[in-house]
mmCIF file of C-alpha atoms in Angstrom:
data_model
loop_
_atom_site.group_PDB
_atom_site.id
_atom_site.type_symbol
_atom_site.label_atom_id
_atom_site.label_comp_id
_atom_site.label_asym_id
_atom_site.label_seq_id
_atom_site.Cartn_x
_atom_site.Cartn_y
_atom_site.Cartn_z
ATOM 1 C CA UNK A 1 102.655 96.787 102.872
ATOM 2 C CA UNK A 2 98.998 98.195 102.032
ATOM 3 C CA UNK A 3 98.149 95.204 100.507
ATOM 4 C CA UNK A 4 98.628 93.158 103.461
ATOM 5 C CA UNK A 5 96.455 94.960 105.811
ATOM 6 C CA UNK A 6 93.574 94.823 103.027
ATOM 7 C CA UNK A 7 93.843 91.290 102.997
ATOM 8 C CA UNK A 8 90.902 90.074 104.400
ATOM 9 C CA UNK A 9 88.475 92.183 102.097
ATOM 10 C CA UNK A 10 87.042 90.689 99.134
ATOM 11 C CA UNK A 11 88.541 91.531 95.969
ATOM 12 C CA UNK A 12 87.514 93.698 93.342
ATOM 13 C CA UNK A 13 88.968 91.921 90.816
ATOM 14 C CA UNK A 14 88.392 87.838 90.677
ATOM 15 C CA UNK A 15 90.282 86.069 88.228
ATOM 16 C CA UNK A 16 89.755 82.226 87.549
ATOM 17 C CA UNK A 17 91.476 79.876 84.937
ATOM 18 C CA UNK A 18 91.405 82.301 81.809
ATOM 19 C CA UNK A 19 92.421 80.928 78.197
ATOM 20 C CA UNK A 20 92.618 82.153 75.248
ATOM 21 C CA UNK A 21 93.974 81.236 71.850
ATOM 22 C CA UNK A 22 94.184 82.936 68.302
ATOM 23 C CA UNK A 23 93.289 80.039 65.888
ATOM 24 C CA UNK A 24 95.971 77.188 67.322
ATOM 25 C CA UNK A 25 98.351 78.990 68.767
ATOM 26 C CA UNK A 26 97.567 79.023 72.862
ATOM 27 C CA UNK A 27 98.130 82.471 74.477
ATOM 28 C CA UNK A 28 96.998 82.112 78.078
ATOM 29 C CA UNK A 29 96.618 78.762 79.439
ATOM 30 C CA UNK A 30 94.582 78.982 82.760
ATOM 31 C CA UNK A 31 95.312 81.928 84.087
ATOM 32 C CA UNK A 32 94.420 83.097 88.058
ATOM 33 C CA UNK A 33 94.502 86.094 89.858
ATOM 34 C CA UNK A 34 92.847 87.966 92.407
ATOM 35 C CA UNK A 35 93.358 91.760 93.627
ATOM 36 C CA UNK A 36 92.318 93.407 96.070
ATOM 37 C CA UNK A 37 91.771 96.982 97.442
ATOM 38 C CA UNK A 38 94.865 98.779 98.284
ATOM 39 C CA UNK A 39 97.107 96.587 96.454
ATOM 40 C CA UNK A 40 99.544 97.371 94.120
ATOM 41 C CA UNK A 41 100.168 94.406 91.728
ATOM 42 C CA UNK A 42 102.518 94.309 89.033
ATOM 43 C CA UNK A 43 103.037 91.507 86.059
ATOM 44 C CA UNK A 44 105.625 91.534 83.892
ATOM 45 C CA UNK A 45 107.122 89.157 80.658
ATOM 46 C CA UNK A 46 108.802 89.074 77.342
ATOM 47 C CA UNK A 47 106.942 90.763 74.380
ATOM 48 C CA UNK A 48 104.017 88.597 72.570
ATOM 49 C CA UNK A 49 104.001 86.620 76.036
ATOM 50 C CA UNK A 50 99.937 87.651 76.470
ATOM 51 C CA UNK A 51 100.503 91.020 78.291
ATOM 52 C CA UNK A 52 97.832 93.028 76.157
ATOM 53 C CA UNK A 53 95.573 90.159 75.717
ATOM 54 C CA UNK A 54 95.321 89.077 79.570
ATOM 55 C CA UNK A 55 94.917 93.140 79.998
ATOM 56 C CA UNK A 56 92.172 93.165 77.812
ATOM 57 C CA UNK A 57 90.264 90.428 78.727
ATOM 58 C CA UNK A 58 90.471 91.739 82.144
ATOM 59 C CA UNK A 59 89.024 94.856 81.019
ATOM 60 C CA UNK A 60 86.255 93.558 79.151
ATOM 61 C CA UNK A 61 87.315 94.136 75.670
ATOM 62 C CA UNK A 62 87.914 90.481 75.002
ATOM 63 C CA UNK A 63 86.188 87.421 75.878
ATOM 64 C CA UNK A 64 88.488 84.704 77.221
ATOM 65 C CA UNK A 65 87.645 81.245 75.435
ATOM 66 C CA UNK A 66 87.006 79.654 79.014
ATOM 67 C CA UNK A 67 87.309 81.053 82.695
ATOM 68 C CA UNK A 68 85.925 83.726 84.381
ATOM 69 C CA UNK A 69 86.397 87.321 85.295
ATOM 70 C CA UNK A 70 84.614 89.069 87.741
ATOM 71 C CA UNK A 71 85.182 92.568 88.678
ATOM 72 C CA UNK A 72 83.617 94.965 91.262
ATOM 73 C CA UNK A 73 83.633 98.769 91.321
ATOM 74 C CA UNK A 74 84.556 101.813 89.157
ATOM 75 C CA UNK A 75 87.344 100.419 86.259
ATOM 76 C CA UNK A 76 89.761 102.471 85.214
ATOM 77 C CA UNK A 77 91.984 101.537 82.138
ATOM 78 C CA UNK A 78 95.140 102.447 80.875
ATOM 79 C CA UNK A 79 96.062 101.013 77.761
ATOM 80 C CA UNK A 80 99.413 100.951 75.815
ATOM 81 C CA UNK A 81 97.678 102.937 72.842
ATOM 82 C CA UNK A 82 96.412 106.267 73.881
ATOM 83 C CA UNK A 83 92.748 106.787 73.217
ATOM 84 C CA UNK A 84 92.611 110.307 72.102
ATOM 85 C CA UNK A 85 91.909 112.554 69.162
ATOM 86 C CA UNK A 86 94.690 114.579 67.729
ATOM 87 C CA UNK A 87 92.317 117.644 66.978
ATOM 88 C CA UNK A 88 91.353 118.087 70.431
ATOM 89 C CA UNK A 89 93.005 119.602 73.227
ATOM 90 C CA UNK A 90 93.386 118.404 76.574
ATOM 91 C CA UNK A 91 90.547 120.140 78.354
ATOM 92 C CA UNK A 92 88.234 119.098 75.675
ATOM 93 C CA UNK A 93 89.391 115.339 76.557
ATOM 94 C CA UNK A 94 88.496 115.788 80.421
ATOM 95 C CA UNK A 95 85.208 117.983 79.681
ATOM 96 C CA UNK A 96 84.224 114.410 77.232
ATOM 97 C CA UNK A 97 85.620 112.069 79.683
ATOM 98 C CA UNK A 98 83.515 113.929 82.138
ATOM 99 C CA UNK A 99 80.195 113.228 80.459
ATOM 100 C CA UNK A 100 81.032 109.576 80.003
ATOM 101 C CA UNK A 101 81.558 108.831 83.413
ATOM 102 C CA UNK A 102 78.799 110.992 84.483
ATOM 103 C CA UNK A 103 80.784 113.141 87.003
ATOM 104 C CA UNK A 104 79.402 116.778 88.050
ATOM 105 C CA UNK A 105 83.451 118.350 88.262
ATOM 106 C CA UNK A 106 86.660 118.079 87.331
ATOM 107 C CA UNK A 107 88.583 118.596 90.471
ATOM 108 C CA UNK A 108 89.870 114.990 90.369
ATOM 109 C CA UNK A 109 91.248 115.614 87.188
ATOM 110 C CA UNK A 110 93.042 118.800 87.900
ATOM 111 C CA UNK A 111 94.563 117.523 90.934
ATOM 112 C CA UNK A 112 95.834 114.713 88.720
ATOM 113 C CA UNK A 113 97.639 116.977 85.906
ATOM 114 C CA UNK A 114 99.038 118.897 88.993
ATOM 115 C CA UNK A 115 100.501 116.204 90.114
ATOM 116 C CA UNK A 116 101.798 114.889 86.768
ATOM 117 C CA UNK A 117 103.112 118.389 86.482
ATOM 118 C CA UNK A 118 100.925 118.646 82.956
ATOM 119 C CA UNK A 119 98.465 121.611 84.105
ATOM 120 C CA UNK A 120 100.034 123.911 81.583
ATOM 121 C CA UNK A 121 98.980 122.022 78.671
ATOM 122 C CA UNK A 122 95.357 121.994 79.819
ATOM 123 C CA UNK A 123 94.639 124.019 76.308
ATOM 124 C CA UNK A 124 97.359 122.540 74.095
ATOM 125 C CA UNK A 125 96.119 119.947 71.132
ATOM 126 C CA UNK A 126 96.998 116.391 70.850
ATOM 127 C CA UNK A 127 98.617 116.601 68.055
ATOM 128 C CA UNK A 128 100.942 119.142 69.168
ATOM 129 C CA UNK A 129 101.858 116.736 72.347
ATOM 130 C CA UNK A 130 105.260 114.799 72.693
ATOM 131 C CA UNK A 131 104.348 110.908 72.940
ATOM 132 C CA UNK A 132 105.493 110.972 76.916
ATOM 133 C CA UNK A 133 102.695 114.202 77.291
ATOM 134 C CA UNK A 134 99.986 111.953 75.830
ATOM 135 C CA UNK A 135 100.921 108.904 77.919
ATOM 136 C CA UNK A 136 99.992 111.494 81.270
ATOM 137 C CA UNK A 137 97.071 112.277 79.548
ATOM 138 C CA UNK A 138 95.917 108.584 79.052
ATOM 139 C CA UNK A 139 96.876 108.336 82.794
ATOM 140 C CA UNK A 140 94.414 111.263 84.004
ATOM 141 C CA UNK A 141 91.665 109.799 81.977
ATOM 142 C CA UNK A 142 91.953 105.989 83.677
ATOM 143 C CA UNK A 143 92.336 108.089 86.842
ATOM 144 C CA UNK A 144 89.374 111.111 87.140
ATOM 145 C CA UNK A 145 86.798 109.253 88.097
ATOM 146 C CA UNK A 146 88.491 107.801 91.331
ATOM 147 C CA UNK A 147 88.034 103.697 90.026
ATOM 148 C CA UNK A 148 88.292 101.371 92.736
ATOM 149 C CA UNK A 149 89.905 99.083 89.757
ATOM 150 C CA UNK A 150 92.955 100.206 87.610
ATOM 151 C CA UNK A 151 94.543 98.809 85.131
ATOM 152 C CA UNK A 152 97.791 100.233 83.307
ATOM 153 C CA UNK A 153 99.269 98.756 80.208
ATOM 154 C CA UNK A 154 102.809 99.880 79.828
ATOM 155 C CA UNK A 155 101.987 103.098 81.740
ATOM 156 C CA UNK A 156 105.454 105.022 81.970
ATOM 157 C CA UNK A 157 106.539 104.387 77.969
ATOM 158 C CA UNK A 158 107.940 107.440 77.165
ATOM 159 C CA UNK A 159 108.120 109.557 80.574
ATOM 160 C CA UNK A 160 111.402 111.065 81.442
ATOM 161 C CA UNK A 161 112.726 110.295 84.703
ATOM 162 C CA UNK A 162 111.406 113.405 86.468
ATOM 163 C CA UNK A 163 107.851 111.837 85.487
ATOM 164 C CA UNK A 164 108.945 108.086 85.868
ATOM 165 C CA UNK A 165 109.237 109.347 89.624
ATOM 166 C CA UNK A 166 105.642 111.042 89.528
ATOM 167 C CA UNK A 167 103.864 108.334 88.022
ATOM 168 C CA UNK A 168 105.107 105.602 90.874
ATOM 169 C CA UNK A 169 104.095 108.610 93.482
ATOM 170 C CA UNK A 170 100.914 108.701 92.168
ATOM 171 C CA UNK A 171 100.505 104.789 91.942
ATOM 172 C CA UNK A 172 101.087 104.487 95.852
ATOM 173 C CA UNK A 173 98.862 107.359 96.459
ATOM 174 C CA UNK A 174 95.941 105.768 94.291
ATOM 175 C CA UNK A 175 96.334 102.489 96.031
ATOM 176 C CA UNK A 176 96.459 104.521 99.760
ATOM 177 C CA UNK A 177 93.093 105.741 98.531
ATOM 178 C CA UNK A 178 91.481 102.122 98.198
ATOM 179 C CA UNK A 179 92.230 101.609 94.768
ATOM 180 C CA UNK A 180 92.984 97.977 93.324
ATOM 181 C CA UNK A 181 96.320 98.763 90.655
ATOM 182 C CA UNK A 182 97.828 96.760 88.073
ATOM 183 C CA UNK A 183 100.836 97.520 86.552
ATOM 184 C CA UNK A 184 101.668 95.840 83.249
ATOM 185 C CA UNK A 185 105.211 95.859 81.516
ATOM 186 C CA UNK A 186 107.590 94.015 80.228
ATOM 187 C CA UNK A 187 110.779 96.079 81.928
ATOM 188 C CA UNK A 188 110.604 94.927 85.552
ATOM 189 C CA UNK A 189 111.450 98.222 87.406
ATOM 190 C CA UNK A 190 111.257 98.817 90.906
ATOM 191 C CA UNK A 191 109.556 95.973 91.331
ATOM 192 C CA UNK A 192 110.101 96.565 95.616
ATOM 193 C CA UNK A 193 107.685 99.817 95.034
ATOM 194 C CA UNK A 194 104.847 96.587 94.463
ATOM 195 C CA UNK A 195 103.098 94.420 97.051
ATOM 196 C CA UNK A 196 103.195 91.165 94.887
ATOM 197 C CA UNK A 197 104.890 90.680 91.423
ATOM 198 C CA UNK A 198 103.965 88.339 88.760
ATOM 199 C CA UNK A 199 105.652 86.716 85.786
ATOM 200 C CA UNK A 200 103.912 85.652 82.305
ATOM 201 C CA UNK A 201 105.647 82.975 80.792
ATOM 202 C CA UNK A 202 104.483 80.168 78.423
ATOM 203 C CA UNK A 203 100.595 81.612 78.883
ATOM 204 C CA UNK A 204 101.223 80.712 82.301
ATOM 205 C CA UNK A 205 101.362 83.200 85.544
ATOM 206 C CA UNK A 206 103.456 83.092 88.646
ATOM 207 C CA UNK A 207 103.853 84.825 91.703
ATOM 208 C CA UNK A 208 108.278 85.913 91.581
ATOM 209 C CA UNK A 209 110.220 87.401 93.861
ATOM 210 C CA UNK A 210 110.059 91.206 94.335
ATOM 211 C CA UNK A 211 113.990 92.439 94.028
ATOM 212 C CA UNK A 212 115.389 95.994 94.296
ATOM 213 C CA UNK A 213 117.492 96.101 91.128
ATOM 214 C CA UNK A 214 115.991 97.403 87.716
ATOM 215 C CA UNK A 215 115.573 93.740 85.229
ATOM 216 C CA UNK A 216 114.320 92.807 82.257
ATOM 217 C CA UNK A 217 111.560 90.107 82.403
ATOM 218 C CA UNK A 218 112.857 87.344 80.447
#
C-alpha cells in the first residue's frame, strides 16, 4: 500500500483526543487520528454518529470543546453540501476559486473535469446541473489547488456508476501524488481500495477491518 511506504513521514494531519458536545448530548468523546502523506483513509458510521461534525472540526469550521488538531499543508475540503451559486456557471466557479487560492492557471482544474468526464459543462449554470454534476464540481474545487490535505464528506452521493469508478481513480491518483485523503461516508464501499478504515460509533473511533464486499456501517 502507499500508505505504508509513507510511514515514517510526519503527518499532515495530527489528531489528539477531540470532544465535542451540543448542550448535553456528547458527540465525539476523545477522538484520535493521524494521516499521513500518501494515505488514503476512510471512516465510516451510522447517520447522526458525528461524521459531519468530526469533518468539520477537522477542517476548521468548528472548534472541538477539548483536544487538538493540527494540520500541515494546502487543505482541501469536500463537504456533503455543495458550496456553489446557482447563477453561476462552472467556469465562473474555477476563475473565483482561482483568486481565492491565489493560483496563476487553471490547468489543474481542467485536467480534473477531464478526468471526471465534466469538461463539457465548463459553461453550463448551476442551476441547470443534475445533483451528481454538482457533486464533481464540489470535487474539482477541493482538488485545483493540488492540497497536500483532503477531506471528502460523502463525496460520491449522487454519481452514477460510470463516475463512482472515476472518483475512486482519481482518489488513488491524488494520494500517488502526496496527498493526505479522507473519505467520509456512511455506506462502506470498497473499503479494500483504502489503506486503513475506521468506524464511528458511540463518539468513539476505531481502526476495522478492510473487507472486499460492499456494507453498510452499522
Amino acid at each position: 500500500m502507499k500508505g505504508e511506504a509513507v510511514s515514517a513521514v510526519g503527518p499532515v494531519l495530527d489528531v489528539r483526543d477531540v470532544r465535542k458536545g451540543y448542550r448535553r448530548r456528547p458527540v465525539l468523546r476523545g477522538v484520535s487520528l493521524d494521516l499521513r502523506p500518501g494515505q488514503l483513509v476512510g471512516i465510516v458510521g451510522e447517520n447522526g454518529a458525528g461524521k459531519s461534525t468530526l469533518l468539520r472540526i477537522l477542517a476548521g469550521d468548528l472548534p472541538a470543546d477539548s483536544g487538538t488538531v493540527e494540520r500541515a499543508g494546502r487543505l482541501g475540503c469536500c463537504p456533503q453540501e455543495t458550496v456553489l451559486h446557482q447563477a453561476f456557471t462552472v467556469e465562473q466557479h474555477l476563475q473565483f476559486f482561482q483568486a481565492a487560492y491565489g493560483i496563476s492557471h487553471l490547468t489543474r482544474a481542467y485536467e480534473l473535469l477531464e478526468e471526471l468526464n465534466f469538461s463539457g459543462y465548463r459553461h453550463e449554470r448551476v442551476e441547470t446541473l443534475s445533483g451528481g454534476t454538482r457533486q464533481k464540481l464540489n470535487l474539482v474545487l477541493a482538488l485545483m489547488h493540488d492540497p497536500q490535505l483532503l477531506l471528502l464528506d460523502e463525496p460520491y452521493q449522487g454519481f452514477d456508476w460510470e463516475t463512482y469508478l472515476r472518483f475512486w481513480d482519481l482518489a488513488a491518483a491524488v494520494r500517488d501524488r502526496g496527498c493526505a485523503v479522507l473519505v467520509v461516508s456512511h455506506l462502506a464501499y470498497d473499503t479494500s481500495r483504502l489503506d486503513s478504515l475506521y468506524r464511528l460509533d458511540g463518539g468513539v473511533l476505531r481502526e476495522t477491518e478492510r473487507t472486499d464486499t460492499i456494507g453498510v456501517a452499522s
